[in-house]
Coordinates of C-alpha atoms in Angstrom, one line a residue:
M10 CA 49.3 23.3 22.0
T11 CA 45.8 24.3 23.3
T12 CA 42.7 23.4 21.3
Y13 CA 39.8 25.8 21.4
C14 CA 36.0 25.1 21.2
L15 CA 34.0 28.2 20.3
G16 CA 36.6 30.5 21.8
A17 CA 37.1 28.6 25.1
P18 CA 40.0 26.2 25.8
A19 CA 38.7 22.6 25.2
A20 CA 39.8 21.6 28.7
S21 CA 37.3 24.1 30.2
A22 CA 34.5 23.5 27.8
T23 CA 31.9 21.2 29.4
P24 CA 29.0 19.6 27.6
S25 CA 25.7 21.1 28.6
P26 CA 23.3 18.8 30.3
R27 CA 20.6 17.2 28.1
P28 CA 17.1 18.3 28.8
S29 CA 15.0 15.5 30.0
R30 CA 12.5 14.0 27.6
S31 CA 8.9 14.0 28.6
P32 CA 7.1 10.7 28.1
A33 CA 5.4 10.2 24.8
P34 CA 1.8 11.2 24.7
P35 CA -0.6 8.3 25.0
Q36 CA -1.9 6.8 21.8
R37 CA -5.4 7.7 20.8
S38 CA -7.8 4.9 20.7
T39 CA -9.7 4.2 17.5
S40 CA -12.9 5.2 19.1
T41 CA -11.8 8.8 19.1
R42 CA -11.0 9.1 15.4
S43 CA -13.0 11.4 13.3
A44 CA -15.9 10.1 11.3
S45 CA -14.4 11.2 8.0
P46 CA -10.7 10.8 6.9
P47 CA -8.8 13.9 5.8
P48 CA -9.4 14.8 2.1
H49 CA -5.9 14.1 1.1
I50 CA -6.2 10.6 2.3
L51 CA -9.5 10.0 0.5
G52 CA -8.0 11.7 -2.6
Q53 CA -5.2 9.1 -2.8
I54 CA -7.7 6.3 -3.2
I55 CA -10.1 8.3 -5.4
E56 CA -7.3 9.1 -7.8
M57 CA -6.9 5.3 -8.3
G58 CA -10.4 5.1 -9.7
F59 CA -12.5 4.2 -6.6
S60 CA -15.5 6.2 -5.6
V61 CA -15.7 8.4 -2.5
Q62 CA -18.0 5.9 -0.9
Q63 CA -15.7 3.0 -1.6
A64 CA -12.7 4.9 -0.2
R65 CA -14.6 5.9 3.0
V66 CA -15.8 2.3 3.6
A67 CA -12.3 0.8 3.0
L68 CA -10.6 3.4 5.2
A69 CA -13.2 2.8 8.0
A70 CA -12.3 -0.9 7.9
T71 CA -8.6 -0.2 8.7
D72 CA -7.2 -0.1 12.2
T73 CA -6.4 3.6 12.1
G74 CA -9.0 4.9 9.7
V75 CA -6.3 6.5 7.6
D76 CA -4.2 3.5 6.4
V77 CA -4.3 3.9 2.6
Q78 CA -2.3 0.8 1.9
S79 CA -4.6 -1.5 3.9
A80 CA -7.7 0.2 2.4
L81 CA -6.3 -0.3 -1.2
D82 CA -5.4 -3.9 -0.4
M83 CA -9.0 -4.5 0.7
L84 CA -10.5 -2.7 -2.3
L85 CA -8.2 -4.5 -4.8
S86 CA -8.9 -7.9 -3.3
N87 CA -12.6 -7.3 -3.3
T88 CA -12.5 -6.1 -6.9
A89 CA -10.5 -9.1 -8.0
A90 CA -13.1 -11.4 -6.3
A91 CA -16.1 -9.7 -7.8
P92 CA -15.6 -10.9 -11.4
E93 CA -15.1 -14.4 -10.1
Q94 CA -18.4 -14.2 -8.3
E95 CA -20.2 -12.9 -11.4
R96 CA -18.9 -15.8 -13.5
E97 CA -20.2 -18.3 -10.9
G98 CA -23.6 -16.7 -10.8

């Protein structure tokens, strides 16, 4: 019994060579990032009740400038510390 692969006998079907992969492009350094994060990134933080200014400052403090989770962690930890400072003062 002969098996067929797309109309040709399986014995004569040969796998096509894989194209070679080019090396990954170099990572951009943080010094080349844009001055302002994309609107959809800012929007994620603003929708949680923070101001545009707070969102920009928090994102600028992250390694990539667009790390929403790190920015929120910073904002929430600073917000939690603020009432404690007010009570002490």
